[in-house]
Coordinates of C-alpha atoms in Angstrom, one line a residue:
M1 CA 115.2 81.2 112.5
D2 CA 114.6 82.5 109.0
K3 CA 117.9 82.5 107.1
S4 CA 117.3 85.9 105.6
V5 CA 116.7 87.5 109.0
F6 CA 120.0 85.9 110.2
L7 CA 121.9 87.2 107.2
D8 CA 120.3 90.7 107.6
A9 CA 121.3 90.8 111.3
M10 CA 124.9 89.9 110.3
N11 CA 124.8 92.6 107.6
I12 CA 125.6 90.0 104.9
T13 CA 124.4 90.9 101.4
R14 CA 123.0 88.3 99.1
W15 CA 124.6 87.2 95.9
R16 CA 123.2 88.8 92.7
C17 CA 124.0 88.0 89.1
A18 CA 126.4 90.6 87.8
D19 CA 124.9 90.8 84.3
K20 CA 121.6 92.0 85.7
P21 CA 121.9 95.8 86.3
L22 CA 120.7 96.9 89.7
K23 CA 117.8 99.4 89.6
P24 CA 118.2 102.6 91.6
Y25 CA 114.9 102.3 93.6
L26 CA 113.4 99.5 95.8
V27 CA 109.8 98.9 96.7
L28 CA 109.3 96.4 99.6
H29 CA 106.3 94.2 99.7
D30 CA 105.1 91.0 101.4
I31 CA 106.1 87.7 99.8
D32 CA 102.4 86.8 99.2
A33 CA 101.4 90.4 98.1
D34 CA 99.2 90.8 95.1
L35 CA 100.8 93.5 93.0
S36 CA 98.5 93.1 90.0
D37 CA 97.0 96.5 90.5
Q38 CA 99.7 98.3 88.6
T39 CA 97.8 101.5 88.3
L40 CA 97.9 102.3 92.0
I41 CA 101.6 101.4 92.2
S42 CA 102.4 103.5 89.1
D43 CA 100.4 106.4 90.4
V44 CA 102.1 106.4 93.8
L45 CA 105.6 106.1 92.2
G46 CA 104.7 108.8 89.7
L47 CA 103.9 111.2 92.5
L48 CA 107.2 110.4 94.0
N49 CA 108.9 111.2 90.6
V50 CA 110.0 107.5 90.2
D51 CA 109.3 105.4 87.1
I52 CA 108.1 101.9 87.8
D53 CA 110.7 100.6 85.4
Q54 CA 113.4 102.1 87.7
C55 CA 112.2 100.0 90.7
E56 CA 113.2 96.6 92.0
F57 CA 110.3 94.9 93.9
D58 CA 111.5 92.6 96.7
C59 CA 110.4 91.2 100.1
E60 CA 113.6 92.2 101.9
M61 CA 116.1 95.0 101.9
I62 CA 118.7 95.0 99.2
K63 CA 121.9 96.9 99.7
G64 CA 122.3 99.6 97.0
P65 CA 118.9 100.9 95.8
Q66 CA 117.1 103.6 97.7
V67 CA 113.9 102.4 99.4
V68 CA 111.0 104.5 98.1
W69 CA 108.0 102.6 99.4
D70 CA 107.6 100.0 102.1
M71 CA 104.2 98.3 101.9
R72 CA 104.9 95.3 104.1
K73 CA 102.5 94.3 106.8
V74 CA 105.3 94.0 109.3
K75 CA 107.9 96.8 109.1
T76 CA 111.5 96.2 110.2
R77 CA 114.1 98.6 111.2
P78 CA 115.9 100.6 110.1
R79 CA 113.0 102.5 108.4
V80 CA 114.5 104.2 105.5
A81 CA 111.6 104.3 103.0
W82 CA 110.3 107.6 101.6
V83 CA 106.7 106.4 102.3
V84 CA 105.3 103.6 104.4
S85 CA 101.9 102.1 103.9
A86 CA 99.7 99.0 104.3
P87 CA 99.9 96.4 101.6
V88 CA 98.2 97.4 98.3
S89 CA 95.2 95.0 99.0
D90 CA 94.5 96.9 102.3
L91 CA 94.9 100.3 100.6
L92 CA 92.2 99.4 98.1
I93 CA 89.6 98.7 100.9
H94 CA 90.6 101.0 103.7
P95 CA 90.3 104.7 102.9
D96 CA 92.1 105.7 106.1
E97 CA 95.2 103.7 105.0
K98 CA 95.1 105.4 101.6
R99 CA 94.7 108.8 103.2
Q100 CA 97.8 108.3 105.4
L101 CA 99.8 107.3 102.3
W102 CA 98.7 110.4 100.4
Q103 CA 99.7 112.6 103.4
Q104 CA 103.2 111.0 103.4
I105 CA 103.5 111.6 99.6
I106 CA 102.6 115.3 100.1
L107 CA 105.2 115.6 102.9
H108 CA 107.8 114.0 100.7
I109 CA 107.0 116.2 97.8
N110 CA 107.1 119.3 100.0
K111 CA 110.4 118.2 101.5
S112 CA 111.9 117.6 98.0
D113 CA 110.8 121.1 96.9
V114 CA 112.4 122.7 99.9
D115 CA 115.6 120.7 99.4
V116 CA 115.7 121.8 95.7
E117 CA 115.0 125.5 96.6
G118 CA 117.7 125.3 99.4
T119 CA 120.2 123.8 97.0
C120 CA 119.5 126.5 94.3
A121 CA 119.7 129.3 96.9
Q122 CA 123.2 128.1 98.0
H123 CA 124.6 128.3 94.5

């Protein structure tokens, strides 16, 4: 059994160095993922109103930051990401995968706009 799966199942967080500030957002990817295409990643995060410098990139869930994008091949529960897609390498060659990602982004933007309008209307 993979140690990280065991620790996740036990809800045990991993030790992190205290002098390194935790970023507010998390992007999940596969351990062997090629994230060299920064333009696609920056574009998607920009549409989600998240700066790439505010993101932590990791292969597994980290307690604390909000998961904005899960681009792992095998998704695990709980699914808490704002958008879920195939890995970047698949997005570049499969237009259907990219289309599904854009649809999720639009839904997220529309939901955010409704939340903001609702909050403003309440005050």
